[in-house]
Short mmCIF file of C-alpha atoms and ligand atoms in Angstrom, two decimals:
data_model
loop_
_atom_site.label_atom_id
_atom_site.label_comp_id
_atom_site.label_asym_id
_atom_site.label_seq_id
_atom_site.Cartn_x
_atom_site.Cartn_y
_atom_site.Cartn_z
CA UNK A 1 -14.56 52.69 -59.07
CA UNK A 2 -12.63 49.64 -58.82
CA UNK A 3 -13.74 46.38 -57.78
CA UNK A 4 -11.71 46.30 -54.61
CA UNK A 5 -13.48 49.64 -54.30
CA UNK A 6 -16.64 48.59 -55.07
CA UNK A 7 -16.41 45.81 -52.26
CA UNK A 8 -14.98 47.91 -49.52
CA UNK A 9 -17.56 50.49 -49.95
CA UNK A 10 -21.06 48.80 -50.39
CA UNK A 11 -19.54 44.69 -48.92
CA UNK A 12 -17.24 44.92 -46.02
CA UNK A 13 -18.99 45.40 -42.81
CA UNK A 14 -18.04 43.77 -39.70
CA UNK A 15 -17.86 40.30 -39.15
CA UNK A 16 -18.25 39.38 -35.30
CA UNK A 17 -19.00 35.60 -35.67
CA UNK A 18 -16.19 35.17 -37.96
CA UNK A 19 -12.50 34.91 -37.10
CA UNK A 20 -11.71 36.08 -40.56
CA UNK A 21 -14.11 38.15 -42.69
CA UNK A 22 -13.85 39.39 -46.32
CA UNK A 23 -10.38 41.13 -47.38
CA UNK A 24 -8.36 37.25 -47.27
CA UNK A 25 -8.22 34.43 -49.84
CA UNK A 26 -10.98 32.19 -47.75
CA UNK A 27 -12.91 33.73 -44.37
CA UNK A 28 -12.22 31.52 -41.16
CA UNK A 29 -15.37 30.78 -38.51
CA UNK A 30 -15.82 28.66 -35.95
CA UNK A 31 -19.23 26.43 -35.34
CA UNK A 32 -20.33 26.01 -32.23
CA UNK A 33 -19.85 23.08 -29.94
CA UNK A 34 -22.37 20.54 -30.26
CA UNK A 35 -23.73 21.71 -33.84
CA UNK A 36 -22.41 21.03 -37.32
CA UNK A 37 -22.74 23.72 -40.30
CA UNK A 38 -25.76 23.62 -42.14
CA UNK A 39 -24.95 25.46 -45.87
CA UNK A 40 -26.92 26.20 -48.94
CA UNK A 41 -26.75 28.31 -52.05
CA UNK A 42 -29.40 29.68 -53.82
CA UNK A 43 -28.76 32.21 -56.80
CA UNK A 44 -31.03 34.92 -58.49
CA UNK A 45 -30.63 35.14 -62.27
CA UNK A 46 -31.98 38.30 -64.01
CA UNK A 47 -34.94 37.88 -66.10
CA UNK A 48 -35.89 34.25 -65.10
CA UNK A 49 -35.84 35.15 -60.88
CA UNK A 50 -36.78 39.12 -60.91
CA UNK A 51 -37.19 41.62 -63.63
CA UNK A 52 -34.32 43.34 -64.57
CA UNK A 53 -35.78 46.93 -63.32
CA UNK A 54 -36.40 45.32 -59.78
CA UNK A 55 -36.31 47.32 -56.91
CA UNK A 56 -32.36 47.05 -55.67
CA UNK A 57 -33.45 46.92 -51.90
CA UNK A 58 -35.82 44.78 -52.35
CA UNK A 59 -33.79 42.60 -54.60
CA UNK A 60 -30.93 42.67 -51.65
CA UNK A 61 -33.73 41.55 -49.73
CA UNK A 62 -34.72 38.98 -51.53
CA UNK A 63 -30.88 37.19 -52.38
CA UNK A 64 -30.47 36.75 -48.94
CA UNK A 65 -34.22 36.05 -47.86
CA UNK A 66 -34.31 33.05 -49.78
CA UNK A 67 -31.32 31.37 -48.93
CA UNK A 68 -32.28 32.27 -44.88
CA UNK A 69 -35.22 30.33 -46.00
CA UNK A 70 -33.67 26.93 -46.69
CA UNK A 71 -32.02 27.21 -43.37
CA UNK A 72 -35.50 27.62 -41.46
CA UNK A 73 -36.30 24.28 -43.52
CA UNK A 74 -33.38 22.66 -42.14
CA UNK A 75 -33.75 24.13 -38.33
CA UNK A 76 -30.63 25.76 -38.28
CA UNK A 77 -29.37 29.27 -36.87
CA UNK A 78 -27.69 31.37 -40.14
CA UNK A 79 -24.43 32.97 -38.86
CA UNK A 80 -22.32 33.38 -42.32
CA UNK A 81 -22.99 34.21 -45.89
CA UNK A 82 -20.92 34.77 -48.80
CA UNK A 83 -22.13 36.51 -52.00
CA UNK A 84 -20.97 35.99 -55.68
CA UNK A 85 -22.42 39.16 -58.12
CA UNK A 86 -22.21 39.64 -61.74
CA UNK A 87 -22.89 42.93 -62.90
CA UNK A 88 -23.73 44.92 -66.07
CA UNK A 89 -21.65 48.10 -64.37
CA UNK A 90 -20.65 49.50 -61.68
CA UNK A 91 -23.61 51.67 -60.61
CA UNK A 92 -22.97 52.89 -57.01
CA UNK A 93 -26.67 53.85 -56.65
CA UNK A 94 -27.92 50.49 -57.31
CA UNK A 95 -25.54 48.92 -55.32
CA UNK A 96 -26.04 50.93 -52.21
CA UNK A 97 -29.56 50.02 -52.19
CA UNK A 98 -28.98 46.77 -53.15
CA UNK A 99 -26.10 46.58 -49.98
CA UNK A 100 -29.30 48.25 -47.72
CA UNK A 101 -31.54 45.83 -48.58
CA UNK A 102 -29.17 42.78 -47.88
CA UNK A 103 -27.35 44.28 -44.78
CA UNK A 104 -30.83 44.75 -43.02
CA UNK A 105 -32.23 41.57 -43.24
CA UNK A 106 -28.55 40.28 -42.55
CA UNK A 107 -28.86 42.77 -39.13
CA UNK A 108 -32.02 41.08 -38.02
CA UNK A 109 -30.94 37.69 -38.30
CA UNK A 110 -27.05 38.11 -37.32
CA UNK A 111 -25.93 37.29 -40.60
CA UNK A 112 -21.97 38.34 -41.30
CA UNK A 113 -20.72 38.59 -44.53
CA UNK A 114 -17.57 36.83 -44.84
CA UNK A 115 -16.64 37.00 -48.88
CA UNK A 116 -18.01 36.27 -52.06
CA UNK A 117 -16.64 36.83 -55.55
CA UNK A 118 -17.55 40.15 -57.93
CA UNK A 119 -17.24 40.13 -61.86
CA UNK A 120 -18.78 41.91 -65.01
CA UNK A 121 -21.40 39.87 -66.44
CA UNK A 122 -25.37 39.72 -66.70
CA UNK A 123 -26.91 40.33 -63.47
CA UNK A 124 -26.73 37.49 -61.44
CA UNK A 125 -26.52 37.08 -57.52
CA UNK A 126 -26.16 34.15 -55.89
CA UNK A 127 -25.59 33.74 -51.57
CA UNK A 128 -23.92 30.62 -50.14
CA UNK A 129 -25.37 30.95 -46.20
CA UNK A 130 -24.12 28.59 -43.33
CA UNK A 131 -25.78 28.11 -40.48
CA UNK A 132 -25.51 25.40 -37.52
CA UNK A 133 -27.68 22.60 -35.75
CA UNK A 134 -27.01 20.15 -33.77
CA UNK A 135 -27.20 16.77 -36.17
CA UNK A 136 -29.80 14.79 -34.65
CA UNK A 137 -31.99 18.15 -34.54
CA UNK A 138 -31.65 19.28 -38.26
CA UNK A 139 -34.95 19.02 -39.83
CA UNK A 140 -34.53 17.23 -42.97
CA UNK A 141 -36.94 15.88 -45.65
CA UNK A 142 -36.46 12.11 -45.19
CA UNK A 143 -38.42 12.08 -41.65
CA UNK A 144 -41.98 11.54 -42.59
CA UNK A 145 -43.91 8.60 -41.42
CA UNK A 146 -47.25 7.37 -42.07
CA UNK A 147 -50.23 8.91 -40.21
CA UNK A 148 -47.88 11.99 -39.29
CA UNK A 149 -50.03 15.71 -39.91
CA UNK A 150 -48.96 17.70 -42.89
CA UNK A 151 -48.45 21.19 -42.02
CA UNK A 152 -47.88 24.58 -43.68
CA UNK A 153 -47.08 28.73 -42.19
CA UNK A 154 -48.25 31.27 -43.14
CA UNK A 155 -50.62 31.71 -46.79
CA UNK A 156 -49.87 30.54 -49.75
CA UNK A 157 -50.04 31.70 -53.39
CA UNK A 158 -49.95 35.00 -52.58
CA UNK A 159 -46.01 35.56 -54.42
CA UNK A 160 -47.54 33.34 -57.21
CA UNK A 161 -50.92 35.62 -57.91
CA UNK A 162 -48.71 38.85 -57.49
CA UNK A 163 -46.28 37.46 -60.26
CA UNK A 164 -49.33 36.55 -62.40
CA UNK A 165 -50.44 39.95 -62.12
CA UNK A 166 -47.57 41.43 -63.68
CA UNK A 167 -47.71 38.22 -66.37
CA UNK A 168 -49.99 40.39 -67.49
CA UNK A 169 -52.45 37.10 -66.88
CA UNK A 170 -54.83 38.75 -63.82
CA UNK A 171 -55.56 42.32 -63.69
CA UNK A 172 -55.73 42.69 -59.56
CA UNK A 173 -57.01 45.57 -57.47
CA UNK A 174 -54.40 48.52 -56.10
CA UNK A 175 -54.46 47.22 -52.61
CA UNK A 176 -54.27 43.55 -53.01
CA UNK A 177 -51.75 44.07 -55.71
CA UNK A 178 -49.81 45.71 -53.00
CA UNK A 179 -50.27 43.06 -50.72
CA UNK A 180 -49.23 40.25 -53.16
CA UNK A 181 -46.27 41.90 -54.78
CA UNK A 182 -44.94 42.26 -50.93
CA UNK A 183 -45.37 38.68 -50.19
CA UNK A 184 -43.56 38.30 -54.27
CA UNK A 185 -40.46 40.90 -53.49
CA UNK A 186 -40.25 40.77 -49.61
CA UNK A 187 -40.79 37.05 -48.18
CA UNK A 188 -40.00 36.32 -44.57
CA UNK A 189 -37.56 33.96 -44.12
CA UNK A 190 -39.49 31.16 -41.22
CA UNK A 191 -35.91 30.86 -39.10
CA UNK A 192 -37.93 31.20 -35.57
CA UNK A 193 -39.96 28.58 -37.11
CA UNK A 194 -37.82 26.31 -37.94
CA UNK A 195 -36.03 26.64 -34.66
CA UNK A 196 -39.84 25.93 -32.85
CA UNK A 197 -40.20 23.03 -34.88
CA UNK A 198 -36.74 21.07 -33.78
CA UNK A 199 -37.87 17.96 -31.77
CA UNK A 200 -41.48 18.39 -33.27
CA UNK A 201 -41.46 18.18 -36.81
CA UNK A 202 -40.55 15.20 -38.78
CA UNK A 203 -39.66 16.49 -41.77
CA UNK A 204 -39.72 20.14 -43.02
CA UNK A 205 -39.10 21.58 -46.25
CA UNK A 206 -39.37 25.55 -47.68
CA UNK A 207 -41.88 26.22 -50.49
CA UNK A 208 -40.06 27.86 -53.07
CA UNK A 209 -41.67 26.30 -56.16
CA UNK A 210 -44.82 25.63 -55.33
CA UNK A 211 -46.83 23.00 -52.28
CA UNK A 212 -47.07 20.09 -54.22
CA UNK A 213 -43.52 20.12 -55.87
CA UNK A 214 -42.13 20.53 -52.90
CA UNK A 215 -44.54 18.78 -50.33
CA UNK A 216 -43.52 15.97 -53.03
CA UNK A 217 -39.63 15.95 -52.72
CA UNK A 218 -40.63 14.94 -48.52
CA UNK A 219 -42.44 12.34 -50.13
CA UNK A 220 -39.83 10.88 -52.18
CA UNK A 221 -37.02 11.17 -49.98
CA UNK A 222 -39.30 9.64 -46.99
CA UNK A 223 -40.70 6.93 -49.49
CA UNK A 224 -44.69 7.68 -48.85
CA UNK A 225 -47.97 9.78 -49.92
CA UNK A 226 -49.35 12.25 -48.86
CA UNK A 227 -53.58 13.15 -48.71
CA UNK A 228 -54.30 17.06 -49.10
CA UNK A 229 -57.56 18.43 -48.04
CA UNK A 230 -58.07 21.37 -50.55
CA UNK A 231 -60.14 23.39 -49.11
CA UNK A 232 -57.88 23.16 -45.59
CA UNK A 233 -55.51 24.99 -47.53
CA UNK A 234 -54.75 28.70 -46.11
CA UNK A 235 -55.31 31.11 -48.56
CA UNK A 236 -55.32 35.01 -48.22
CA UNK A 237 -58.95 36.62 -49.17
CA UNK A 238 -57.32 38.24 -51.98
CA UNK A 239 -56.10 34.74 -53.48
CA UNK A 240 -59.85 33.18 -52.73
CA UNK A 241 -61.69 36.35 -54.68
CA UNK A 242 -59.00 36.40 -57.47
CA UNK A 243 -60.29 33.02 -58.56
CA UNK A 244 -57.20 31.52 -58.89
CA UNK A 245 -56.89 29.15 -55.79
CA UNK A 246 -55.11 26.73 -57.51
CA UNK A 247 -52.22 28.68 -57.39
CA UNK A 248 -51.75 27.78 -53.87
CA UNK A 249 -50.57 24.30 -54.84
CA UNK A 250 -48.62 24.86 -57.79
CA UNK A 251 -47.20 28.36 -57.31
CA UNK A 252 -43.94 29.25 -56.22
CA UNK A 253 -41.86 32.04 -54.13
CA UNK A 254 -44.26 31.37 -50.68
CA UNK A 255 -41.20 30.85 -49.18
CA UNK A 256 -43.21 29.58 -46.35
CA UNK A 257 -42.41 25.40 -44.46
CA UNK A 258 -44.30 22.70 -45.10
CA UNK A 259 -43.49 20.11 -42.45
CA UNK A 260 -45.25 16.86 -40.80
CA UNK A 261 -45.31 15.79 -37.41
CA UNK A 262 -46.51 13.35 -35.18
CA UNK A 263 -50.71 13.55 -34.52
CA UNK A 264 -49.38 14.14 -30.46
CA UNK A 265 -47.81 17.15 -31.42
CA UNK A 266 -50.91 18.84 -32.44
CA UNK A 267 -51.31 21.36 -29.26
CA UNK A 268 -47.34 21.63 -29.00
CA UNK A 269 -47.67 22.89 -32.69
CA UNK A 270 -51.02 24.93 -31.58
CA UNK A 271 -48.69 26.94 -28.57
CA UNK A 272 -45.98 27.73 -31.24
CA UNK A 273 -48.24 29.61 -33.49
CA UNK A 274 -49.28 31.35 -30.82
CA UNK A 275 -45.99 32.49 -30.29
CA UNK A 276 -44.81 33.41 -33.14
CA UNK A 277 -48.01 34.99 -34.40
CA UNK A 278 -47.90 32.97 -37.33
CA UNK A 279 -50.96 30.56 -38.72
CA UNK A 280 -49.67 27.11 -38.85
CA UNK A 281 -52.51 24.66 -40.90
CA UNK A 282 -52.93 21.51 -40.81
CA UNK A 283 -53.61 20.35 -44.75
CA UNK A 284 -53.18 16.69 -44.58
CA UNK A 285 -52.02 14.03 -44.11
CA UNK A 286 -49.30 11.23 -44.61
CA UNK A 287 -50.44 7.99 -45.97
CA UNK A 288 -48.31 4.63 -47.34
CA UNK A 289 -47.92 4.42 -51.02
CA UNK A 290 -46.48 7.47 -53.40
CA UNK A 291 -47.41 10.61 -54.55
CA UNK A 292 -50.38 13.26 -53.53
CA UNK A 293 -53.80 13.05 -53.94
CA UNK A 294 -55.89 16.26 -53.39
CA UNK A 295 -59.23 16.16 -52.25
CA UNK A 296 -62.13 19.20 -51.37
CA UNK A 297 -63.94 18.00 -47.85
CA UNK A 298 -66.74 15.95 -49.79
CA UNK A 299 -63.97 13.52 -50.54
CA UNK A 300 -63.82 14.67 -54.51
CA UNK A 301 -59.76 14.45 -56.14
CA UNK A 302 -58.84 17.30 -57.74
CA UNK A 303 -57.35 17.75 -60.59
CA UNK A 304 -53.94 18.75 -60.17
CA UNK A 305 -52.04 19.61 -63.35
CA UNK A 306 -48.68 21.76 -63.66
CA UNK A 307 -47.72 20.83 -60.50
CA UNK A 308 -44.95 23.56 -59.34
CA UNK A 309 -42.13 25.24 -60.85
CA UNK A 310 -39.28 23.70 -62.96
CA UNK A 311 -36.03 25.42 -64.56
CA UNK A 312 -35.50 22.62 -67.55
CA UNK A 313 -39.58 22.02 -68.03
P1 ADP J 401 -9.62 36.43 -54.84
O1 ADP J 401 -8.89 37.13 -55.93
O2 ADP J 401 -8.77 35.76 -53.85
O3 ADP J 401 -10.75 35.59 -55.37
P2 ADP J 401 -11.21 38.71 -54.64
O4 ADP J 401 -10.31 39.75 -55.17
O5 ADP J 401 -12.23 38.11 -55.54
O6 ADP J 401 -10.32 37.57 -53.99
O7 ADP J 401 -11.97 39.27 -53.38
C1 ADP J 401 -11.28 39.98 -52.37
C2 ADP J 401 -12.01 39.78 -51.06
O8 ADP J 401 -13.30 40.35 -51.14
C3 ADP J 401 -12.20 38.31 -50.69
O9 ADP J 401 -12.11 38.20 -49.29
C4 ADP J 401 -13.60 38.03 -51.15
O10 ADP J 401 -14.19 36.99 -50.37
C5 ADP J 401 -14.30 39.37 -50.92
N1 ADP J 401 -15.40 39.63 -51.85
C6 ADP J 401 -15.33 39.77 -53.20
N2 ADP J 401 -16.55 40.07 -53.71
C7 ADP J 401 -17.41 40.13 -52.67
C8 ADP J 401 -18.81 40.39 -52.54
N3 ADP J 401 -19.59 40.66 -53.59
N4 ADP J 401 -19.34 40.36 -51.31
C9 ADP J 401 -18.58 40.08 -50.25
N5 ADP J 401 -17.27 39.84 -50.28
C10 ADP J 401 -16.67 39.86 -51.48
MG1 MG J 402 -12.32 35.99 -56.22
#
């Protein structure tokens, strides 16, 4: 199979919100009046993101899940992608799944792809996705003020406790193995979310390495602290029996927002929950100064070592 065959086969679908899809030198596409393009890349790098047997749906999943992600951070609606692969071979198996995985996730959120780049090499994906938002509506991490409420969706360290698991470093039982390895391979990307939160939230950020890593990038780029009530924190039953709560503030791959937002938005924030049927919790809490201090509800710190996931650390 050649690579032009390669990409025409298991690549080149459609591309209605493009004026020019894959098959040219560059893909044309047209933003929307009002908004401006919102556009991120995240890449997947075999044996540091996934394990090099992983499941290819999942993993198609998963390459475009997490870069849908940083657009729900950011409030924006995804419309393109583009999609640079390395791979070992050519193995038409593992790239139709791999194709399924992406296209249906793509499907649900009206995602075209619109180009990307295909080599030999070690297994390596990496998505550039571009959404839009209107600019005064994008919801970015320098927004926080004092007093605002520190929110999260969803549960977290559930990714984190599934990934431990096959560390080798917890043994867990069938069915909450099952459940954790789902939230580890399969996250849902927050875009209604984000969309909810435009106008409401202050700042917002996705959690892809971990609460407090990146609960603490809002803090920097707003310049204050932040107060987290410990045992506010949501955490699935399996995470609280496993013993290993901690993981909820220092693991990674939640893929779920952290935002804050003014105390008067409380019920607004209540009402979208509803809506969604998704838990939003309120953790915390923004405070002057710098940095995070974590605290159970007697008003004891905890300890908070390791605090998230770095590449050169
Ligand atoms: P060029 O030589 O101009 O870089 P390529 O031969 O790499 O173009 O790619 C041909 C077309 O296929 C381009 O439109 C490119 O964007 C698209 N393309 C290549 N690889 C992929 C891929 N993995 N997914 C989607 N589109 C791809
Ligand atoms: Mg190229």
């Amino acid at each position: 199979m050649s690579e032009f065959d390669l990409i025409r086969r298991h690549f080149n679908r459609p591309a209605p919100n493009a004026l020019l899809g894959i098959g040219d030198d560059a893909a044309l596409f047209q933003v929307s009046a009002g908004n401006v393009s919102a556009i991120s890349t995240d890449m997947l790098v075999s044996g540091t993101h996934f394990f090099p047997d992983a499941d290819p749906f999942l993993l198609g999943h998963k390459t475009l899940a997490v870069n849908l992600s940083d657009l729900a951070a950011m409030g924006a609606v995804p419309r393109w992608a583009t999609l640079a692969i390395a791979l070992p071979q050519a193995d038409d198996v593992w790239l139709e799944r791999f194709s399924a995985g992406f296209f249906a996730l793509a499907q649900q959120h009206g995602v075209d792809l619109i180009g990307g780049d295909t080599t030999r090499g070690p297994l390596n994906l990496c998505v550039s996705i571009i959404g839009e938002v209107p600019p005064q509506l994008a919801l970015r991490r320098d927004g926080a003020r004092e007093g605002d409420d520190i929110w999260v969706s969803g549960e977290l360290g559930d990714a984190a406790l599934g990934l431990a698991h096959l560390q080798g470093k917890v043994a867990l039982p069938q069915a909450e193995l099952a459940t954790c390895l789902t939230a580890l391979h399969a996250p849902v990307p927050r875009i209604a979310l984000g969309l909810a939160l435009r106008g409401i939230a202050r700042s917002a950020i996705d959690i892809s390495d971990g609460l407090l890593a990146d609960l603490g990038h809002i803090l920097v780029r707003s310049q204050v602290a932040a107060r987290i009530v410990f045992d506010d924190l949501p955490l699935s039953k399996t995470l609280r029996d496993s013993g290993q709560s901690k993981l909820a503030l220092s693991g990674g791959d939640d893929y779920e927002l952290c935002f804050t937002a003014a105390v008067e938005n409380r019920v607004n924030i209540e009402h979208i929950a509803a809506e969604l049927q998704l838990p939003l919790t309120r953790i915390g809490t923004i405070v002057a100064g710098t940095g995070c201090v974590v605290h159970d509800v007697n008003g004891h710190t905890i300890n908070i070592e390791g605090n998230g996931y770095d590449h050169f650390n």
